[in-house]
GROMACS .gro file of N, CA and C in nm:
model
  216
    1THR      N    1   1.916   9.126  17.448
    1THR     CA    2   1.788   9.123  17.389
    1THR      C    3   1.747   8.963  17.393
    2THR      N    4   1.630   8.941  17.429
    2THR     CA    5   1.581   8.791  17.439
    2THR      C    6   1.445   8.798  17.373
    3ARG      N    7   1.415   8.673  17.316
    3ARG     CA    8   1.285   8.645  17.277
    3ARG      C    9   1.250   8.504  17.310
    4HIS      N   10   1.132   8.501  17.362
    4HIS     CA   11   1.078   8.347  17.404
    4HIS      C   12   0.960   8.327  17.308
    5LEU      N   13   0.975   8.213  17.236
    5LEU     CA   14   0.876   8.172  17.141
    5LEU      C   15   0.813   8.043  17.192
    6LEU      N   16   0.669   8.054  17.189
    6LEU     CA   17   0.604   7.925  17.228
    6LEU      C   18   0.543   7.875  17.104
    7THR      N   19   0.550   7.739  17.077
    7THR     CA   20   0.505   7.683  16.952
    7THR      C   21   0.452   7.538  16.979
    8ASN      N   22   0.386   7.482  16.882
    8ASN     CA   23   0.348   7.341  16.890
    8ASN      C   24   0.253   7.324  17.005
    9LEU      N   25   0.160   7.409  17.034
    9LEU     CA   26   0.060   7.398  17.139
    9LEU      C   27  -0.032   7.277  17.106
   10ARG      N   28  -0.051   7.192  17.214
   10ARG     CA   29  -0.139   7.078  17.202
   10ARG      C   30  -0.212   7.075  17.338
   11PHE      N   31  -0.351   7.068  17.330
   11PHE     CA   32  -0.430   7.069  17.443
   11PHE      C   33  -0.524   6.953  17.439
   12VAL      N   34  -0.550   6.890  17.551
   12VAL     CA   35  -0.651   6.782  17.576
   12VAL      C   36  -0.741   6.809  17.688
   13GLY      N   37  -0.874   6.816  17.675
   13GLY     CA   38  -0.963   6.833  17.778
   13GLY      C   39  -0.961   6.707  17.865
   14GLU      N   40  -0.981   6.728  17.997
   14GLU     CA   41  -0.992   6.610  18.084
   14GLU      C   42  -1.101   6.631  18.175
   15GLY      N   43  -1.211   6.698  18.126
   15GLY     CA   44  -1.336   6.715  18.211
   15GLY      C   45  -1.369   6.857  18.197
   16PRO      N   46  -1.487   6.897  18.263
   16PRO     CA   47  -1.539   7.037  18.248
   16PRO      C   48  -1.438   7.146  18.293
   17GLY      N   49  -1.359   7.128  18.389
   17GLY     CA   50  -1.273   7.229  18.439
   17GLY      C   51  -1.126   7.187  18.447
   18ALA      N   52  -1.096   7.096  18.366
   18ALA     CA   53  -0.943   7.049  18.366
   18ALA      C   54  -0.901   7.010  18.223
   19ALA      N   55  -0.775   7.038  18.209
   19ALA     CA   56  -0.708   7.011  18.072
   19ALA      C   57  -0.557   6.981  18.097
   20ARG      N   58  -0.501   6.933  18.007
   20ARG     CA   59  -0.355   6.913  18.009
   20ARG      C   60  -0.294   6.970  17.869
   21GLY      N   61  -0.172   6.989  17.858
   21GLY     CA   62  -0.116   7.043  17.740
   21GLY      C   63   0.038   7.039  17.733
   22TRP      N   64   0.094   7.045  17.616
   22TRP     CA   65   0.228   7.036  17.582
   22TRP      C   66   0.260   7.155  17.493
   23VAL      N   67   0.364   7.236  17.537
   23VAL     CA   68   0.396   7.351  17.462
   23VAL      C   69   0.552   7.352  17.450
   24SER      N   70   0.605   7.386  17.318
   24SER     CA   71   0.753   7.388  17.296
   24SER      C   72   0.777   7.538  17.313
   25LEU      N   73   0.902   7.555  17.383
   25LEU     CA   74   0.968   7.689  17.415
   25LEU      C   75   1.103   7.699  17.339
   26VAL      N   76   1.117   7.806  17.272
   26VAL     CA   77   1.252   7.843  17.200
   26VAL      C   78   1.290   7.970  17.252
   27VAL      N   79   1.414   7.984  17.316
   27VAL     CA   80   1.474   8.113  17.360
   27VAL      C   81   1.584   8.160  17.277
   28TYR      N   82   1.574   8.276  17.228
   28TYR     CA   83   1.689   8.336  17.153
   28TYR      C   84   1.746   8.450  17.242
   29VAL      N   85   1.882   8.456  17.238
   29VAL     CA   86   1.952   8.555  17.327
   29VAL      C   87   2.062   8.625  17.246
   30ALA      N   88   2.078   8.754  17.257
   30ALA     CA   89   2.175   8.829  17.191
   30ALA      C   90   2.229   8.929  17.295
   31HIS      N   91   2.362   8.949  17.326
   31HIS     CA   92   2.406   9.041  17.421
   31HIS      C   93   2.457   9.159  17.333
   32GLU      N   94   2.448   9.273  17.412
   32GLU     CA   95   2.492   9.403  17.346
   32GLU      C   96   2.636   9.386  17.292
   33GLY      N   97   2.652   9.435  17.174
   33GLY     CA   98   2.780   9.423  17.098
   33GLY      C   99   2.800   9.297  17.027
   34GLU      N  100   2.729   9.194  17.047
   34GLU     CA  101   2.744   9.070  16.969
   34GLU      C  102   2.668   9.066  16.846
   35ALA      N  103   2.712   8.997  16.757
   35ALA     CA  104   2.633   8.987  16.629
   35ALA      C  105   2.512   8.903  16.663
   36LYS      N  106   2.399   8.939  16.604
   36LYS     CA  107   2.267   8.879  16.646
   36LYS      C  108   2.256   8.763  16.549
   37THR      N  109   2.236   8.640  16.600
   37THR     CA  110   2.221   8.539  16.513
   37THR      C  111   2.088   8.463  16.544
   38SER      N  112   2.042   8.351  16.469
   38SER     CA  113   1.923   8.306  16.481
   38SER      C  114   1.936   8.167  16.552
   39THR      N  115   2.053   8.131  16.618
   39THR     CA  116   2.071   8.010  16.692
   39THR      C  117   1.998   8.015  16.825
   40PRO      N  118   1.919   7.928  16.851
   40PRO     CA  119   1.849   7.923  16.984
   40PRO      C  120   1.943   7.883  17.088
   41LYS      N  121   1.925   7.950  17.210
   41LYS     CA  122   1.999   7.922  17.329
   41LYS      C  123   1.939   7.801  17.408
   42ILE      N  124   1.802   7.791  17.408
   42ILE     CA  125   1.732   7.689  17.492
   42ILE      C  126   1.618   7.644  17.409
   43VAL      N  127   1.603   7.526  17.401
   43VAL     CA  128   1.474   7.452  17.344
   43VAL      C  129   1.421   7.359  17.468
   44ALA      N  130   1.297   7.379  17.498
   44ALA     CA  131   1.240   7.300  17.602
   44ALA      C  132   1.102   7.275  17.580
   45ASP      N  133   1.039   7.183  17.655
   45ASP     CA  134   0.890   7.147  17.639
   45ASP      C  135   0.844   7.170  17.780
   46TYR      N  136   0.721   7.241  17.776
   46TYR     CA  137   0.641   7.255  17.900
   46TYR      C  138   0.525   7.148  17.902
   47LEU      N  139   0.513   7.082  18.008
   47LEU     CA  140   0.414   6.983  18.026
   47LEU      C  141   0.330   7.040  18.142
   48ASP      N  142   0.204   7.086  18.102
   48ASP     CA  143   0.116   7.160  18.183
   48ASP      C  144  -0.002   7.092  18.218
   49THR      N  145  -0.074   7.129  18.336
   49THR     CA  146  -0.213   7.083  18.357
   49THR      C  147  -0.281   7.224  18.385
   50TYR      N  148  -0.406   7.236  18.337
   50TYR     CA  149  -0.486   7.366  18.352
   50TYR      C  150  -0.604   7.341  18.427
   51ALA      N  151  -0.649   7.443  18.507
   51ALA     CA  152  -0.773   7.448  18.572
   51ALA      C  153  -0.864   7.570  18.543
   52ARG      N  154  -0.986   7.554  18.532
   52ARG     CA  155  -1.082   7.662  18.513
   52ARG      C  156  -1.118   7.707  18.641
   53GLY      N  157  -1.095   7.849  18.668
   53GLY     CA  158  -1.132   7.905  18.793
   53GLY      C  159  -1.285   7.931  18.791
   54ALA      N  160  -1.335   7.977  18.919
   54ALA     CA  161  -1.471   8.012  18.930
   54ALA      C  162  -1.512   8.125  18.844
   55ASP      N  163  -1.421   8.212  18.804
   55ASP     CA  164  -1.436   8.317  18.710
   55ASP      C  165  -1.454   8.279  18.572
   56GLY      N  166  -1.431   8.148  18.533
   56GLY     CA  167  -1.436   8.097  18.403
   56GLY      C  168  -1.306   8.104  18.331
   57ARG      N  169  -1.206   8.163  18.383
   57ARG     CA  170  -1.067   8.181  18.323
   57ARG      C  171  -0.986   8.051  18.349
   58TRP      N  172  -0.908   8.006  18.236
   58TRP     CA  173  -0.814   7.902  18.254
   58TRP      C  174  -0.685   7.947  18.315
   59ARG      N  175  -0.623   7.869  18.403
   59ARG     CA  176  -0.494   7.904  18.456
   59ARG      C  177  -0.411   7.781  18.461
   60ILE      N  178  -0.277   7.799  18.455
   60ILE     CA  179  -0.184   7.689  18.468
   60ILE      C  180  -0.187   7.643  18.608
   61ARG      N  181  -0.213   7.515  18.626
   61ARG     CA  182  -0.213   7.445  18.762
   61ARG      C  183  -0.080   7.400  18.802
   62THR      N  184  -0.017   7.330  18.708
   62THR     CA  185   0.114   7.267  18.725
   62THR      C  186   0.190   7.288  18.593
   63ARG      N  187   0.326   7.298  18.620
   63ARG     CA  188   0.416   7.308  18.499
   63ARG      C  189   0.546   7.233  18.521
   64HIS      N  190   0.577   7.133  18.431
   64HIS     CA  191   0.709   7.053  18.440
   64HIS      C  192   0.772   7.100  18.306
   65ILE      N  193   0.915   7.135  18.332
   65ILE     CA  194   0.982   7.170  18.212
   65ILE      C  195   1.081   7.073  18.184
   66HIS      N  196   1.086   7.023  18.060
   66HIS     CA  197   1.187   6.931  18.009
   66HIS      C  198   1.285   6.997  17.905
   67THR      N  199   1.404   7.013  17.952
   67THR     CA  200   1.492   7.085  17.854
   67THR      C  201   1.541   6.980  17.757
   68VAL      N  202   1.537   7.019  17.628
   68VAL     CA  203   1.578   6.945  17.511
   68VAL      C  204   1.720   6.988  17.470
   69PHE      N  205   1.741   7.108  17.457
   69PHE     CA  206   1.878   7.178  17.429
   69PHE      C  207   1.906   7.291  17.515
   70GLY      N  208   2.039   7.308  17.559
   70GLY     CA  209   2.073   7.419  17.631
   70GLY      C  210   2.040   7.404  17.776
   71ALA      N  211   2.038   7.506  17.851
   71ALA     CA  212   2.016   7.499  18.005
   71ALA      C  213   1.930   7.619  18.047
   72LEU      N  214   1.841   7.586  18.145
   72LEU     CA  215   1.753   7.697  18.197
   72LEU      C  216   1.821   7.745  18.310
   0.00000   0.00000   0.00000
């Protein structure tokens, strides 16, 4: 069982169709038969840039992952 939690979302506009943002990721993992605990396996930061498409929807343009604890 895994759960990926995204938190501490921060976004900054950089023009009409561009933005950048920082998002913290926490991943919890429990294997079958193991006691389920609340200790995260991975904590990382996503450093993203975003672009608005011709359809008006925002999409991730680039993503850099900085691992704080654990390993991806």
